mmCIF file of C-alpha atoms in Angstrom:
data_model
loop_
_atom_site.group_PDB
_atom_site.id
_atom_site.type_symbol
_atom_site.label_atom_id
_atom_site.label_comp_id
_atom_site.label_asym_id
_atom_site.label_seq_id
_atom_site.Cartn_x
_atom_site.Cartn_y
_atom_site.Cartn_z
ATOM 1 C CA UNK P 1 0.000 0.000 0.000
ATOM 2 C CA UNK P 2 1.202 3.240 -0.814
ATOM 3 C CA UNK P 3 0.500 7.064 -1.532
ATOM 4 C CA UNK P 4 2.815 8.854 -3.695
ATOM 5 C CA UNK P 5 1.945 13.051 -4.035
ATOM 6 C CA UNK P 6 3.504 15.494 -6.480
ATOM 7 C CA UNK P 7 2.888 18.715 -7.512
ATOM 8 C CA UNK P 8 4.645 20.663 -4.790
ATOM 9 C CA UNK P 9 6.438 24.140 -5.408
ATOM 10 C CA UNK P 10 6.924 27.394 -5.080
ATOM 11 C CA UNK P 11 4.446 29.799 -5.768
ATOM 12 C CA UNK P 12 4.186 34.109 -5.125
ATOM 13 C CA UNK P 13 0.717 34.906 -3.312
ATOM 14 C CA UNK P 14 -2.227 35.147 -5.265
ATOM 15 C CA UNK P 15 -1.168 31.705 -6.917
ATOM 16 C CA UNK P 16 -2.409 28.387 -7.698
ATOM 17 C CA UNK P 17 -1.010 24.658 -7.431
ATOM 18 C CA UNK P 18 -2.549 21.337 -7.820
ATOM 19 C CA UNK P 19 -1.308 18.587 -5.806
ATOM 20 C CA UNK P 20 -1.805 15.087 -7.202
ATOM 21 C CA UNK P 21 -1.620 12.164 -4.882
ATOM 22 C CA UNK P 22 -1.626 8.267 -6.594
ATOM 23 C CA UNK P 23 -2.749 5.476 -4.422
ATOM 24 C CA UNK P 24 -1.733 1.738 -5.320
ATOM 25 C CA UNK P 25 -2.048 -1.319 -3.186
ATOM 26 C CA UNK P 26 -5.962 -0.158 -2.509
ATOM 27 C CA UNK P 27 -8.935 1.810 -3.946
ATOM 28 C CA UNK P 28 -9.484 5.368 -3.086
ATOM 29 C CA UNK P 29 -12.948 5.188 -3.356
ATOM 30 C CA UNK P 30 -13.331 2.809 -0.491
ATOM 31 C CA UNK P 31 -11.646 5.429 2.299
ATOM 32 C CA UNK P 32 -11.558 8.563 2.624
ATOM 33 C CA UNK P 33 -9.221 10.862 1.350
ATOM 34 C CA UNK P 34 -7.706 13.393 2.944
ATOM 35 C CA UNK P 35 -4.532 15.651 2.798
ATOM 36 C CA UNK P 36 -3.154 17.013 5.907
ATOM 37 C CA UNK P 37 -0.778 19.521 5.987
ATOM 38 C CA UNK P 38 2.517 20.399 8.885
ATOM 39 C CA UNK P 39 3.644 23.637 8.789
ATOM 40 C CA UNK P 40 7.662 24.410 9.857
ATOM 41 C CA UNK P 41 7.418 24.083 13.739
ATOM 42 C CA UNK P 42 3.978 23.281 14.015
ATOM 43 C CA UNK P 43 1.615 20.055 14.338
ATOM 44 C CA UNK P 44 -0.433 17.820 11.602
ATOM 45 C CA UNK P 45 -3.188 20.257 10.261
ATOM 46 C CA UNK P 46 -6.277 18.242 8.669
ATOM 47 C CA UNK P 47 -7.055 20.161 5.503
ATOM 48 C CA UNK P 48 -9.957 18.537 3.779
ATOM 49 C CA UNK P 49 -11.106 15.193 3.203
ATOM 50 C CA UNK P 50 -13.702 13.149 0.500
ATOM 51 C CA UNK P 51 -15.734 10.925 1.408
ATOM 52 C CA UNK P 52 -15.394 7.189 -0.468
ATOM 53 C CA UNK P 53 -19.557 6.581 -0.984
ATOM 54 C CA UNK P 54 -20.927 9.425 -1.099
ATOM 55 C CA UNK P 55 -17.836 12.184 -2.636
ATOM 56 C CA UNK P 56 -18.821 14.757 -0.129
ATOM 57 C CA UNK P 57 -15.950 17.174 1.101
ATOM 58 C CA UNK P 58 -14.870 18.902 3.906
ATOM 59 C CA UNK P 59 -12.728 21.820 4.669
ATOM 60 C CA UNK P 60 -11.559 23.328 7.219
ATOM 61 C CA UNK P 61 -12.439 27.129 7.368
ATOM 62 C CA UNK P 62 -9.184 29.037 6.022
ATOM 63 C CA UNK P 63 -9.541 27.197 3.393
ATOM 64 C CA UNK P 64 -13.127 27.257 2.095
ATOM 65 C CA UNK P 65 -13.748 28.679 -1.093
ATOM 66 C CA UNK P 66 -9.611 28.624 -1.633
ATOM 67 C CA UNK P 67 -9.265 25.221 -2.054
ATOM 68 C CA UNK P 68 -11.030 21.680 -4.447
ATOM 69 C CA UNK P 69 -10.597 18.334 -3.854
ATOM 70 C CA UNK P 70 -11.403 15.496 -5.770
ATOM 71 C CA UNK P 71 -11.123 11.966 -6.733
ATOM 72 C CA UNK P 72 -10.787 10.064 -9.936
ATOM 73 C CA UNK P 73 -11.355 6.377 -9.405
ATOM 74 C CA UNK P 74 -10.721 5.283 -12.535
ATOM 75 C CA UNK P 75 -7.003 6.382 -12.209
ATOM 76 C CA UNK P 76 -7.206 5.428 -8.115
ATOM 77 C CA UNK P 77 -5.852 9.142 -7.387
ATOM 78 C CA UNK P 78 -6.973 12.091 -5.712
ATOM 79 C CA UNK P 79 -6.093 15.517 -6.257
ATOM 80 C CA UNK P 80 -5.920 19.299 -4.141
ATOM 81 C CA UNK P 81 -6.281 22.448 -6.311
ATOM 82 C CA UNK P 82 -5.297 25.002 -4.046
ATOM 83 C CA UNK P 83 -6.290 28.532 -5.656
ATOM 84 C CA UNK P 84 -5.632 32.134 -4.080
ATOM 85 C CA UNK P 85 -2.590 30.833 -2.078
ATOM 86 C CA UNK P 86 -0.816 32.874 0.971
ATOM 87 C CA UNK P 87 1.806 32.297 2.988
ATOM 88 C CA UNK P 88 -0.461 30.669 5.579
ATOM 89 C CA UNK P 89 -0.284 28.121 3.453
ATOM 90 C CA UNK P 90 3.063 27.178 3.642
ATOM 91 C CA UNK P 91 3.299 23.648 4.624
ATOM 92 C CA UNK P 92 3.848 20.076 3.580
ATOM 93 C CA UNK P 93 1.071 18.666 2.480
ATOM 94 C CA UNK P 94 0.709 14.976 3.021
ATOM 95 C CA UNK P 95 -2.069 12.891 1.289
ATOM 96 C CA UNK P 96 -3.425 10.061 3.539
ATOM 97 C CA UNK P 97 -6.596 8.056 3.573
ATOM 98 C CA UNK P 98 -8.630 6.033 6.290
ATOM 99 C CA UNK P 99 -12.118 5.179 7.289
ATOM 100 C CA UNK P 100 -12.645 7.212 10.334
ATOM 101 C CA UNK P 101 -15.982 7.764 12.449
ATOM 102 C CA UNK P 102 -17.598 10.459 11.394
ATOM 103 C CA UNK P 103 -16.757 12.925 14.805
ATOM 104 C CA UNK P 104 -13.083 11.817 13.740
ATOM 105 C CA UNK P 105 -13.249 12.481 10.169
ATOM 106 C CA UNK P 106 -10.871 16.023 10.827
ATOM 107 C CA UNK P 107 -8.411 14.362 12.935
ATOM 108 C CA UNK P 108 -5.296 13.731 11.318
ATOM 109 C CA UNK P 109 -4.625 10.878 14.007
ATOM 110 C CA UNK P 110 -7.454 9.096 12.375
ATOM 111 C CA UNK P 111 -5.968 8.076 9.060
ATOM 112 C CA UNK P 112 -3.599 5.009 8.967
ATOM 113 C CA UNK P 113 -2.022 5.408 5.484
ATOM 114 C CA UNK P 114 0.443 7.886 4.280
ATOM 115 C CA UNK P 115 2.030 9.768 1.488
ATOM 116 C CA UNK P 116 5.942 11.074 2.028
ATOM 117 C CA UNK P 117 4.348 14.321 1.915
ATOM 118 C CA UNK P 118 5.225 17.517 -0.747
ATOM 119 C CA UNK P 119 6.902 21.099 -0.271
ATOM 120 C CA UNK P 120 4.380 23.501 -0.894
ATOM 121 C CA UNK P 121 6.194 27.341 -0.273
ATOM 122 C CA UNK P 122 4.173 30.128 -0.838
ATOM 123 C CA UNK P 123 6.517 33.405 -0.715
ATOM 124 C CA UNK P 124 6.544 36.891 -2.657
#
């Protein structure tokens, strides 16, 4: 089992990056997806996550309206287009995926598989 992201980089405000993260070994649409993101000094931050069933999403609040994910089944990946980016959002962003209660769902503690995570640096 593994998750693999890409799409990492560095990006003025204002920008936009799409962060791509390939599952093999299982199929995305049976978790949930989520990416989690650690800033430098900081602790796991749950972003937003999909559910398998029923493709709902979930954000947390900085990042509402900002930020899209998604799933494609057919190619057992899910993605993070992250639009209007500030230096807030300076991070690496780690793709994981579980099958958490629902009161869990935003705890990063919750999700059992892992990517190696991506450098996303947003800087002017």
């Amino acid at each position: 089992i593994q998750l693999v992201e890409s799409g990492g980089g560095s990006v003025q405000p204002g920008g936009s990056l799409n962060l791509s993260c390939a599952a093999s070994g299982f199929t995305v649409s049976s978790y949930i997806m989520a990416w989690v993101r650690q800033g430098l000094g900081k602790g796991l931050e749950w972003v937003s996550g999909i559910n398998g069933g029923t493709d709902s999403t979930n954000y947390i609040d900085s990042v509402k309206g900002r930020f899209t994910l998604s799933r494609d089944n057919a190619k057992n990946m899910a993605y993070l287009q992250m639009d209007s980016l500030e230096p807030s959002d300076t991070a690496v962003y780690y793709c994981a995926a579980g099958r958490p209660i629902v009161s869990s769902i935003r705890m990063s503690t919750s999700y059992y598989y892992w990517g190696q995570g991506t450098q996303v640096t947003i800087s002017s």
